[in-house]
């Protein structure tokens, strides 16, 4: 990646970095499981945007689009299963979504 | 990271919508349509449903947690700034070796003809996802 590319696409690169930092912060700081999932979603969005920018710069748009579509499908499956697990945690912990209450894996 | 979970979910949907616009601007319309319909639509509905099925925290609990969070993570902005400075000083050179772009002009050709093994993994993943959801909800029904 040249300096010229960086200068030309700086708003997009800043968006990627911002999304990454916000997602990481969201995951690190909170104890709420739904908010952790939102943080993971933001990290995936940063990766998606970076792939799209890479495709535009290298002129491999079809390849990157198919990669992004694959990523979106995997993302949906992951979020659906994770949401099922969150609902299970909620029912098991008597109305709590706190990750600190999920340390007991008995049974 | 707003106080309300519902606002966080709506914020995520708006980020998806903004990402869709950027994808259209960067000449990736197929991925943009997927992003808008699946991420901004379906995933937001999933989040809102999960939030409405769970108990929200009271205002005093939220304020208490915010104070606790500020006390625990006051050093995080410093770490991010230091990491950014270190990365900017590293001056990493990236060399991409890719085939010529003429081979993959059409996204449909790439999706269905150029990645058969990927598609197999894709299908297995879809089946695993539906199986996982079925198992999770079956256990809840048994209780």
Short mmCIF file of C-alpha atoms in Angstrom, two decimals:
data_model
loop_
_atom_site.label_atom_id
_atom_site.label_comp_id
_atom_site.label_asym_id
_atom_site.label_seq_id
_atom_site.Cartn_x
_atom_site.Cartn_y
_atom_site.Cartn_z
CA UNK A 1 0.00 0.00 0.00
CA UNK A 2 1.48 3.31 -1.04
CA UNK A 3 1.22 6.65 0.70
CA UNK A 4 -0.75 7.95 -2.29
CA UNK A 5 -3.45 5.27 -1.75
CA UNK A 6 -3.61 6.11 1.94
CA UNK A 7 -4.08 9.81 1.19
CA UNK A 8 -6.71 9.10 -1.48
CA UNK A 9 -8.81 6.79 0.71
CA UNK A 10 -8.21 8.37 4.13
CA UNK A 11 -11.90 8.82 5.09
CA UNK A 12 -12.55 5.13 4.52
CA UNK A 13 -9.47 4.05 6.48
CA UNK A 14 -10.46 6.32 9.36
CA UNK A 15 -13.96 4.76 9.31
CA UNK A 16 -12.41 1.28 9.51
CA UNK A 17 -10.19 2.25 12.44
CA UNK A 18 -13.07 3.98 14.26
CA UNK A 19 -15.39 0.98 13.81
CA UNK A 20 -12.65 -1.34 15.04
CA UNK A 21 -11.90 0.74 18.14
CA UNK A 22 -15.61 1.19 19.01
CA UNK A 23 -16.27 -2.55 18.58
CA UNK A 24 -13.27 -3.49 20.70
CA UNK A 25 -14.24 -0.98 23.40
CA UNK A 26 -17.81 -2.27 23.39
CA UNK A 27 -16.59 -5.85 23.86
CA UNK A 28 -13.98 -5.06 26.51
CA UNK A 29 -15.93 -2.74 28.75
CA UNK A 30 -19.42 -4.17 29.05
CA UNK A 31 -20.76 -7.13 31.04
CA UNK A 32 -23.99 -7.37 29.04
CA UNK A 33 -23.99 -10.32 26.59
CA UNK A 34 -26.18 -8.55 23.99
CA UNK A 35 -23.81 -5.58 24.01
CA UNK A 36 -20.84 -7.94 23.52
CA UNK A 37 -22.60 -9.28 20.41
CA UNK A 38 -23.12 -5.72 19.14
CA UNK A 39 -19.36 -5.14 19.62
CA UNK A 40 -18.54 -8.28 17.61
CA UNK A 41 -20.91 -7.06 14.87
CA UNK A 42 -19.05 -3.74 14.72
CA UNK A 43 -15.70 -5.55 14.39
CA UNK A 44 -17.12 -7.64 11.53
CA UNK A 45 -18.35 -4.44 9.85
CA UNK A 46 -14.83 -2.96 10.07
CA UNK A 47 -13.40 -6.08 8.41
CA UNK A 48 -16.10 -5.98 5.70
CA UNK A 49 -15.35 -2.35 4.88
CA UNK A 50 -11.61 -3.07 4.71
CA UNK A 51 -12.21 -5.95 2.26
CA UNK A 52 -14.41 -3.73 0.05
CA UNK A 53 -11.76 -0.96 0.02
CA UNK A 54 -9.04 -3.52 -0.84
CA UNK A 55 -11.18 -4.78 -3.74
CA UNK A 56 -11.70 -1.27 -5.05
CA UNK A 57 -7.98 -0.41 -4.85
CA UNK A 58 -6.78 -3.64 -6.51
CA UNK A 59 -9.71 -3.72 -8.98
CA UNK A 60 -10.82 -7.21 -7.81
CA UNK A 61 -14.41 -6.18 -7.14
CA UNK A 62 -16.08 -9.50 -7.98
CA UNK A 63 -13.77 -11.50 -5.74
CA UNK A 64 -14.17 -9.16 -2.77
CA UNK A 65 -17.94 -9.00 -3.20
CA UNK A 66 -18.21 -12.79 -3.08
CA UNK A 67 -15.99 -12.77 0.03
CA UNK A 68 -18.23 -10.19 1.67
CA UNK A 69 -21.37 -12.19 0.84
CA UNK A 70 -19.77 -15.26 2.44
CA UNK A 71 -18.87 -13.18 5.50
CA UNK A 72 -22.44 -11.88 5.81
CA UNK A 73 -23.85 -15.43 5.71
CA UNK A 74 -21.39 -16.57 8.40
CA UNK A 75 -22.22 -13.46 10.45
CA UNK A 76 -25.96 -14.22 10.34
CA UNK A 77 -25.44 -17.84 11.41
CA UNK A 78 -23.13 -16.76 14.22
CA UNK A 79 -25.51 -14.07 15.51
CA UNK A 80 -28.53 -16.38 15.36
CA UNK A 81 -26.81 -19.14 17.34
CA UNK A 82 -25.30 -16.61 19.78
CA UNK A 83 -28.71 -15.06 20.35
CA UNK A 84 -30.11 -18.52 21.14
CA UNK A 85 -27.30 -18.98 23.67
CA UNK A 86 -28.05 -15.53 25.17
CA UNK A 87 -31.70 -16.49 25.58
CA UNK A 88 -30.59 -19.73 27.24
CA UNK A 89 -28.34 -17.79 29.64
CA UNK A 90 -31.20 -15.40 30.40
CA UNK A 91 -33.55 -18.26 31.25
CA UNK A 92 -30.91 -20.18 33.22
CA UNK A 93 -29.69 -17.21 35.28
CA UNK A 94 -33.21 -16.08 36.24
CA UNK A 95 -33.35 -12.87 34.26
CA UNK A 96 -29.71 -11.83 34.19
CA UNK A 97 -27.65 -11.12 31.06
CA UNK A 98 -24.45 -10.46 33.00
CA UNK A 99 -21.43 -12.41 31.74
CA UNK A 100 -20.16 -12.74 35.33
CA UNK A 101 -23.17 -14.92 36.11
CA UNK A 102 -22.25 -17.42 33.36
CA UNK A 103 -19.10 -18.80 34.96
CA UNK A 104 -20.92 -21.81 36.29
CA UNK A 105 -21.01 -24.43 33.51
CA UNK A 106 -22.42 -27.27 35.58
CA UNK A 107 -25.07 -29.50 34.01
CA UNK B 1 -22.43 2.16 23.69
CA UNK B 2 -25.44 4.19 24.72
CA UNK B 3 -27.24 3.57 28.01
CA UNK B 4 -30.19 1.94 26.30
CA UNK B 5 -29.69 -1.42 24.60
CA UNK B 6 -32.39 -0.61 22.08
CA UNK B 7 -30.56 2.54 21.01
CA UNK B 8 -27.37 0.50 20.60
CA UNK B 9 -29.22 -1.91 18.28
CA UNK B 10 -30.66 0.98 16.25
CA UNK B 11 -27.16 2.51 16.07
CA UNK B 12 -25.84 -0.79 14.70
CA UNK B 13 -28.57 -0.77 12.03
CA UNK B 14 -27.60 2.78 11.03
CA UNK B 15 -23.91 1.77 10.80
CA UNK B 16 -25.02 -1.02 8.44
CA UNK B 17 -27.01 1.47 6.35
CA UNK B 18 -23.99 3.81 6.17
CA UNK B 19 -21.79 0.87 5.17
CA UNK B 20 -24.26 0.07 2.38
CA UNK B 21 -23.89 3.59 0.97
CA UNK B 22 -20.08 3.29 1.08
CA UNK B 23 -20.27 -0.08 -0.69
CA UNK B 24 -22.43 1.44 -3.46
CA UNK B 25 -19.92 4.29 -3.81
CA UNK B 26 -17.06 1.76 -4.06
CA UNK B 27 -18.79 -0.10 -6.94
CA UNK B 28 -19.88 -3.19 -4.96
CA UNK B 29 -23.69 -3.19 -5.42
CA UNK B 30 -24.33 -6.92 -4.79
CA UNK B 31 -22.54 -6.88 -1.44
CA UNK B 32 -24.31 -3.62 -0.59
CA UNK B 33 -27.75 -5.14 -1.18
CA UNK B 34 -26.83 -8.12 1.02
CA UNK B 35 -25.55 -5.78 3.74
CA UNK B 36 -28.73 -3.69 3.67
CA UNK B 37 -31.22 -6.55 3.65
CA UNK B 38 -29.45 -9.00 5.93
CA UNK B 39 -27.37 -6.93 8.36
CA UNK B 40 -29.48 -3.80 8.54
CA UNK B 41 -32.77 -5.71 8.37
CA UNK B 42 -32.64 -9.25 9.67
CA UNK B 43 -29.89 -8.88 12.33
CA UNK B 44 -31.50 -5.69 13.69
CA UNK B 45 -34.82 -7.53 14.01
CA UNK B 46 -33.01 -10.33 15.87
CA UNK B 47 -31.41 -7.85 18.27
CA UNK B 48 -34.65 -5.94 18.90
CA UNK B 49 -36.52 -9.22 19.52
CA UNK B 50 -33.87 -10.40 21.99
CA UNK B 51 -33.87 -7.04 23.79
CA UNK B 52 -37.66 -7.00 24.06
CA UNK B 53 -37.61 -10.54 25.51
CA UNK B 54 -35.13 -9.61 28.25
CA UNK B 55 -35.38 -7.31 31.29
CA UNK B 56 -33.83 -3.84 30.92
CA UNK B 57 -31.70 -2.42 33.76
CA UNK B 58 -33.08 0.38 35.94
CA UNK B 59 -31.68 3.90 35.58
CA UNK B 60 -29.79 3.75 38.91
CA UNK B 61 -28.17 0.44 37.92
CA UNK B 62 -27.08 1.90 34.59
CA UNK B 63 -25.53 4.96 36.26
CA UNK B 64 -23.74 2.77 38.81
CA UNK B 65 -22.29 0.58 36.04
CA UNK B 66 -21.18 3.62 34.04
CA UNK B 67 -19.24 4.96 37.04
CA UNK B 68 -17.69 1.55 37.63
CA UNK B 69 -16.73 1.33 33.93
CA UNK B 70 -15.02 4.74 34.01
CA UNK B 71 -13.04 3.72 37.09
CA UNK B 72 -11.95 0.40 35.60
CA UNK B 73 -11.02 1.53 32.09
CA UNK B 74 -9.63 5.09 32.40
CA UNK B 75 -6.35 3.97 30.75
CA UNK B 76 -7.92 2.55 27.54
CA UNK B 77 -7.67 5.79 25.44
CA UNK B 78 -3.96 5.98 26.35
CA UNK B 79 -3.41 2.40 25.12
CA UNK B 80 -5.26 3.12 21.85
CA UNK B 81 -3.20 6.30 21.28
CA UNK B 82 0.07 4.43 22.02
CA UNK B 83 -0.93 1.57 19.67
CA UNK B 84 -1.78 4.07 16.91
CA UNK B 85 1.54 5.84 17.34
CA UNK B 86 3.47 2.56 17.29
CA UNK B 87 1.66 1.39 14.13
CA UNK B 88 2.29 4.69 12.35
CA UNK B 89 6.02 4.48 13.20
CA UNK B 90 6.32 0.85 11.99
CA UNK B 91 5.88 1.78 8.29
CA UNK B 92 4.66 -1.66 7.15
CA UNK B 93 4.96 -2.45 3.43
CA UNK B 94 2.20 -4.71 2.07
CA UNK B 95 2.75 -6.52 -1.23
CA UNK B 96 -0.38 -8.08 -2.69
CA UNK B 97 0.11 -10.78 -5.33
CA UNK B 98 -3.22 -11.29 -7.07
CA UNK B 99 -4.20 -12.72 -10.47
CA UNK B 100 -5.24 -10.23 -13.18
CA UNK B 101 -8.70 -8.77 -12.55
CA UNK B 102 -10.04 -9.80 -16.01
CA UNK B 103 -10.53 -13.42 -14.85
CA UNK B 104 -13.25 -12.45 -12.34
CA UNK B 105 -15.35 -9.70 -13.84
CA UNK B 106 -18.74 -11.09 -12.83
CA UNK B 107 -19.57 -11.68 -9.18
CA UNK B 108 -21.96 -14.54 -10.09
CA UNK B 109 -19.11 -16.31 -11.91
CA UNK B 110 -16.89 -16.02 -8.83
CA UNK B 111 -19.67 -17.12 -6.47
CA UNK B 112 -20.82 -20.22 -8.35
CA UNK B 113 -17.92 -21.32 -10.61
CA UNK B 114 -14.65 -20.33 -8.97
CA UNK B 115 -15.16 -21.51 -5.39
CA UNK B 116 -16.80 -24.94 -5.21
CA UNK B 117 -15.03 -26.01 -1.98
CA UNK B 118 -16.00 -22.75 -0.27
CA UNK B 119 -19.64 -23.38 -1.17
CA UNK B 120 -19.48 -26.80 0.48
CA UNK B 121 -18.21 -25.16 3.68
CA UNK B 122 -20.92 -22.54 3.32
CA UNK B 123 -23.66 -25.17 3.13
CA UNK B 124 -22.21 -27.16 6.07
CA UNK B 125 -22.11 -23.94 8.12
CA UNK B 126 -25.76 -23.18 7.29
CA UNK B 127 -26.82 -26.69 8.35
CA UNK B 128 -24.77 -26.42 11.55
CA UNK B 129 -26.41 -23.06 12.36
CA UNK B 130 -29.94 -24.39 11.96
CA UNK B 131 -28.99 -27.51 13.95
CA UNK B 132 -27.53 -25.33 16.74
CA UNK B 133 -30.68 -23.21 17.00
CA UNK B 134 -32.88 -26.32 17.01
CA UNK B 135 -30.83 -27.89 19.83
CA UNK B 136 -30.81 -24.67 21.90
CA UNK B 137 -34.56 -24.15 21.73
CA UNK B 138 -35.33 -27.85 22.24
CA UNK B 139 -33.49 -27.74 25.59
CA UNK B 140 -35.53 -24.74 26.70
CA UNK B 141 -38.77 -26.47 25.80
CA UNK B 142 -37.78 -29.59 27.82
CA UNK B 143 -37.43 -27.48 30.98
#
